Structure formats: C-alpha cells, structure tokens
Coordinates of C-alpha atoms in Angstrom, one line a residue:
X1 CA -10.7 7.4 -9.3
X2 CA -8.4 8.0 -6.6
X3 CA -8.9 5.9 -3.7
X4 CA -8.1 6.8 -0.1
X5 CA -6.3 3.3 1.9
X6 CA -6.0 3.6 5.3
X7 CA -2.2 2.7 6.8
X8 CA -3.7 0.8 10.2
X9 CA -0.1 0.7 12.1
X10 CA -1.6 0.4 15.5
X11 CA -0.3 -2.2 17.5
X12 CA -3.5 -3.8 19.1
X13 CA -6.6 -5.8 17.7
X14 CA -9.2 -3.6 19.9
X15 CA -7.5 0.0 18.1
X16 CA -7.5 -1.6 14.8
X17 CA -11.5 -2.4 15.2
X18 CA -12.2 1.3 17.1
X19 CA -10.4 3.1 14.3
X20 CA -11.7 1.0 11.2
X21 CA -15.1 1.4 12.7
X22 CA -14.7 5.3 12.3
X23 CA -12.9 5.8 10.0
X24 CA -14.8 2.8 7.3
X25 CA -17.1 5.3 5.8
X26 CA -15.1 7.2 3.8
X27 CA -12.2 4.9 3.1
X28 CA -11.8 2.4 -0.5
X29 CA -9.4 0.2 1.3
X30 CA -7.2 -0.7 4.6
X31 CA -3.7 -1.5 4.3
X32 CA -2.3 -3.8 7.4
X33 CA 1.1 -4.1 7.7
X34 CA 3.5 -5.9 10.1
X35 CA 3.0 -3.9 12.9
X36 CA -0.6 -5.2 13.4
X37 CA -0.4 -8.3 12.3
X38 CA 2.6 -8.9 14.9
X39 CA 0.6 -8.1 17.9
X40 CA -3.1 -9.2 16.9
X41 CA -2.0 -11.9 14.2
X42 CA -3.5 -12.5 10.4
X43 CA -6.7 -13.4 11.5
X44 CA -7.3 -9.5 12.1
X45 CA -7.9 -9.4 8.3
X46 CA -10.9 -11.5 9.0
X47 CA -12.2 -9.3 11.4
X48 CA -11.5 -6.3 9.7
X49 CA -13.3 -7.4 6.8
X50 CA -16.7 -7.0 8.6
X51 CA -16.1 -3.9 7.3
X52 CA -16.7 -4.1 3.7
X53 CA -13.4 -2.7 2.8
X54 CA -10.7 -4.5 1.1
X55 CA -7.8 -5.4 2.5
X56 CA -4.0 -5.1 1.6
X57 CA -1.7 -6.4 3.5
X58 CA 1.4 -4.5 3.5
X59 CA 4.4 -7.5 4.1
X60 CA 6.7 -5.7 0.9
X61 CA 7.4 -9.7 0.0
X62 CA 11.5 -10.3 -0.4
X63 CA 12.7 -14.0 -0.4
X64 CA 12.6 -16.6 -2.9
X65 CA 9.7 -17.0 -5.4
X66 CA 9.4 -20.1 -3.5
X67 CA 8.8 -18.6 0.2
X68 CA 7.5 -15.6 -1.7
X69 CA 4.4 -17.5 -2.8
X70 CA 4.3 -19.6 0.6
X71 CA 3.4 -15.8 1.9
X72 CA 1.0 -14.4 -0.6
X73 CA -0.9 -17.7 -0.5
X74 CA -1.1 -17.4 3.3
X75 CA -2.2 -13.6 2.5
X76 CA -5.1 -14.1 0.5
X77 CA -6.7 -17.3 1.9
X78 CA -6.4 -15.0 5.6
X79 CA -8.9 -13.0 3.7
X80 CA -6.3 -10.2 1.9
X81 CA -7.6 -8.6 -1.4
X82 CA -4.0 -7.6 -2.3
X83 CA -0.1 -7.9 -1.1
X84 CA 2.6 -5.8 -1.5
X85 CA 6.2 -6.6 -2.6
X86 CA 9.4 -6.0 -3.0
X87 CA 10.9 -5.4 -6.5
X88 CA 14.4 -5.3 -5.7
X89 CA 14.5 -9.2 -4.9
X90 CA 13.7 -9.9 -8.8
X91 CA 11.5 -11.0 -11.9
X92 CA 11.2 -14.3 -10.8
X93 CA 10.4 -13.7 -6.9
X94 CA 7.9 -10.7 -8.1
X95 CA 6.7 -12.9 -10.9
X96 CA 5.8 -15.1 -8.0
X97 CA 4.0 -13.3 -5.9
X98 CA 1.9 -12.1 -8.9
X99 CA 0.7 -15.4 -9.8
X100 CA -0.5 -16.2 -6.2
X101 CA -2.6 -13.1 -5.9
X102 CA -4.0 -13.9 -9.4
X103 CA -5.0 -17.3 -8.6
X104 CA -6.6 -16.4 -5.6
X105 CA -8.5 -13.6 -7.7
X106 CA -6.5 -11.1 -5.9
X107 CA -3.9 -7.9 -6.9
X108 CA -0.5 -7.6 -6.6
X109 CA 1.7 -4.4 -5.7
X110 CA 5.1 -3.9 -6.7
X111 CA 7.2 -1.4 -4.6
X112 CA 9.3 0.5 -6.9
X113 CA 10.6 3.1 -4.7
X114 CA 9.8 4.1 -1.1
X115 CA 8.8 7.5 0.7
X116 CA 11.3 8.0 3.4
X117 CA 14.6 9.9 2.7
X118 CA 16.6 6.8 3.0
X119 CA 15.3 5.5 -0.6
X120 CA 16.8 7.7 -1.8
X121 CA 20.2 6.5 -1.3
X122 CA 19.9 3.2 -3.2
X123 CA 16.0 2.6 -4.0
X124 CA 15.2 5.6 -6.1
X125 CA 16.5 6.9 -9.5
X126 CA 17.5 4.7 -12.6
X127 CA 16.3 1.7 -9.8
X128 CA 13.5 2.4 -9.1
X129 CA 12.3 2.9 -12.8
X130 CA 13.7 -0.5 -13.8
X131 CA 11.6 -1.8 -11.2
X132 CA 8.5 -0.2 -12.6
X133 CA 9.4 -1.7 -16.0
X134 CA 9.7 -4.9 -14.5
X135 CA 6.3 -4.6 -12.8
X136 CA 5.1 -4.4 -15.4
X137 CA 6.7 -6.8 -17.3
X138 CA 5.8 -8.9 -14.3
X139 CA 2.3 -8.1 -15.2
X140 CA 1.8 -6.8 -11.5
X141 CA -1.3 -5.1 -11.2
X142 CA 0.6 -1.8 -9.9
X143 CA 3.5 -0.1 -8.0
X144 CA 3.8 1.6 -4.9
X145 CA 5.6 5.3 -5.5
X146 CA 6.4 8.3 -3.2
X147 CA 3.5 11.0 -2.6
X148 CA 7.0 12.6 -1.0
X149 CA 8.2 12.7 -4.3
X150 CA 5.6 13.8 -6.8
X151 CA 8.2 14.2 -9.7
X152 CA 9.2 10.8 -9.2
X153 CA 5.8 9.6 -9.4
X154 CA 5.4 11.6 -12.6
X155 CA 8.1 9.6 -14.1
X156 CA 7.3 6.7 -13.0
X157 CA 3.6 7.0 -14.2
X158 CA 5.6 7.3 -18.3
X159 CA 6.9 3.5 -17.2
X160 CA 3.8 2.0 -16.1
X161 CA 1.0 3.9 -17.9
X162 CA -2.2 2.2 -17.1
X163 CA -0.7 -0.1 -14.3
X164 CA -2.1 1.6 -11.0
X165 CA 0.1 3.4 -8.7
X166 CA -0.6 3.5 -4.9
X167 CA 1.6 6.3 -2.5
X168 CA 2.4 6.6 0.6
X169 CA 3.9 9.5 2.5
X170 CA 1.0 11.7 2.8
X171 CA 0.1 13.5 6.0
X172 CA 3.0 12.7 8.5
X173 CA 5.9 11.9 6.1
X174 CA 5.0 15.4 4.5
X175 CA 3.3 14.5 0.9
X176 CA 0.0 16.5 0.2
X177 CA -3.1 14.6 -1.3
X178 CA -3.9 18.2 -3.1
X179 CA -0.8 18.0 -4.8
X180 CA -0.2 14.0 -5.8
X181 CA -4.6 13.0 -6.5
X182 CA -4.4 13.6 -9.5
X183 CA -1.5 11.7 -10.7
X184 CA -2.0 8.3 -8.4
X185 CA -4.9 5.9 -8.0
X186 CA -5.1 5.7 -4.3
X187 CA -3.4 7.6 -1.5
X188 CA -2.1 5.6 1.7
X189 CA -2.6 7.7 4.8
X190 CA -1.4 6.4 8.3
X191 CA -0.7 8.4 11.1
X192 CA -2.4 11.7 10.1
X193 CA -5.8 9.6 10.6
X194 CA -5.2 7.1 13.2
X195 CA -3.2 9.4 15.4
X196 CA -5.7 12.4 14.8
X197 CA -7.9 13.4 18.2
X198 CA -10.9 12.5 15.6
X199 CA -9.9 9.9 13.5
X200 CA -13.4 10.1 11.5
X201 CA -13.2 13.9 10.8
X202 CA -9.2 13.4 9.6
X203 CA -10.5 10.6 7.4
X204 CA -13.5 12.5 6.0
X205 CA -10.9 15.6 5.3
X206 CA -8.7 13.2 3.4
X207 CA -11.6 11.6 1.5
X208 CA -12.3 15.2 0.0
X209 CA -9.3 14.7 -2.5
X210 CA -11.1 11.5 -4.0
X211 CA -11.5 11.8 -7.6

C-alpha cells in the first residue's frame, strides 16, 4: 500500500490542530518537522496524536551516534512513531538512530537523497545509492527518495528492495503522485494540502492515488 503522510510545516500549534483535524481522514501518517516543532514545541506530537495517526517527526538526524540517539530517544518517548535521518553523517551515527527507534518499538528513515534541485549537486548520484546500501545495511526500516526524481527512485528501489521508501516533492516541489504511487510506499505532501483553500478536499484528492 502506498500511504499518503502529511508534511505539517505550519508554524503555529492552533494551524497544526485545524489542519490535522481536516485533513485526518484520509491521511496514514503526519510528518512534523522543525518548523512546527520550533514554534509550538515537541509536545505537539502529543496533541496531534489525538488523532489516531502516526507520527514522524522529520529532524533528518546528523551529529554523533551519541547526540544522535540523545534525539531519537527524545523523539519517540514525545510520542513519535518514526524519525528521519541523515545518511551522509555515517554507519555508526545512522546505526544509532536505528537502534533507538527500535527499542522504543519505533521506525527509522534514512534520507538518501533529497527533492530540491540543490541535491543534486552533492547528495544525489553514486551518493545517494551508497547511502541506500548503507540503510540497509544499517537495517533502517526505509529511505526517503525524490518523487522529483522518479528515475532515481527507480534505482534506488534495485538497492533497497523490500526496505520501504517514503518521497517527498509532490504537489508544490512539482512530483506527481500519478506518476511515483506505484513505485514508493508513502507519498509526503506539504504545501499542496495545507496551503490549499480546502485543505480536506486537497487531502481527499491526494488520498485517491493510495494503493
């Protein structure tokens, strides 16, 4: 199945909840990122969670494995089903991040490479596919790949098999959900719901390319 995840990068606690609140019925998941967590903190997730829906929280982890797992611990016991890092910092720091979300019974998303046009300059390519092999390697429970890009994602799906891949860039960036379902387990979505005049229809619309 291909799962449609919200991208909530509204900046207020009250938007998040009148969005989520519309948009909840036909989404799998939420995906929170720094943007909302800055100005209405972690405890958001908790609040958002009265939803039903699970939550990923979108920090793309890059330190240390040491301050890596300081993070993802604070992620999932802030009520997180899943985190999202980095793969560019290394086995060891990705390796970390993946225990933490496994011992707290949650998932673990490796970003291999990126959406915007700027990847494409050193995140992309031959590095972006060792990434993937090191996610799984890693035994990461996925990797986040460009809807931008859906040749990329084709070859990035021969690295990872199995391993769920989750891409953003559809709507605003420019990606179609017609063209990349098929190939990804769940397709991130931002602004083209929760900047649309009806955030509920948008999300509905988008929900039609579930598989």
């Amino acid at each position: 199945m291909t799962d449609l995840i919200l991208a909530l990068d509204v900046l207020t606690r009250e938007e998040a909840i009148e969005i989520a609140e519309k948009t909840a019925p036909c989404l799998d998941s939420i995906k929170i990122g720094y943007p909302l967590v800055l100005g209405a903190g972690l405890s958001i997730a908790g609040e958002l969670a009265e939803f039903g829906l699970p939550l990923i929280a979108d920090f793309k982890v890059a330190d240390i494995p040491n301050t890596n797992r300081l993070i993802a611990e604070h992620v999932f016991e802030a009520g997180f089903s899943a985190i999202i890092t980095q793969g560019f910092t290394g086995s060891d720091s990705v390796t970390s991040c993946v225990e933490a979300a496994h011992d707290a019974g949650g998932e673990c998303y490796v970003v291999a490479e990126m959406s915007h046009p700027g990847a494409l300059e050193f995140l992309s390519g031959e590095n972006a596919e060792k990434i993937a092999g090191m996610a799984v390697k890693c035994n990461a429970d996925g990797i986040i790949a460009p809807a931008t890009r859906p040749d990329r994602v084709r070859k990035l799906r021969e690295i990872i098999g199995s391993k769920k891949i989750l891409s953003p860039g559809i709507g605003a960036q420019g990606g179609s959900a017609k063209d990349i379902a098929n190939m990804i387990d769940g397709m991130i979505v931002g602004r083209s719901i929760y900047q649309a005049e009806d955030p509920a229809k948008a999300a509905r619309e988008y929900s039609e390319f579930r598989r």
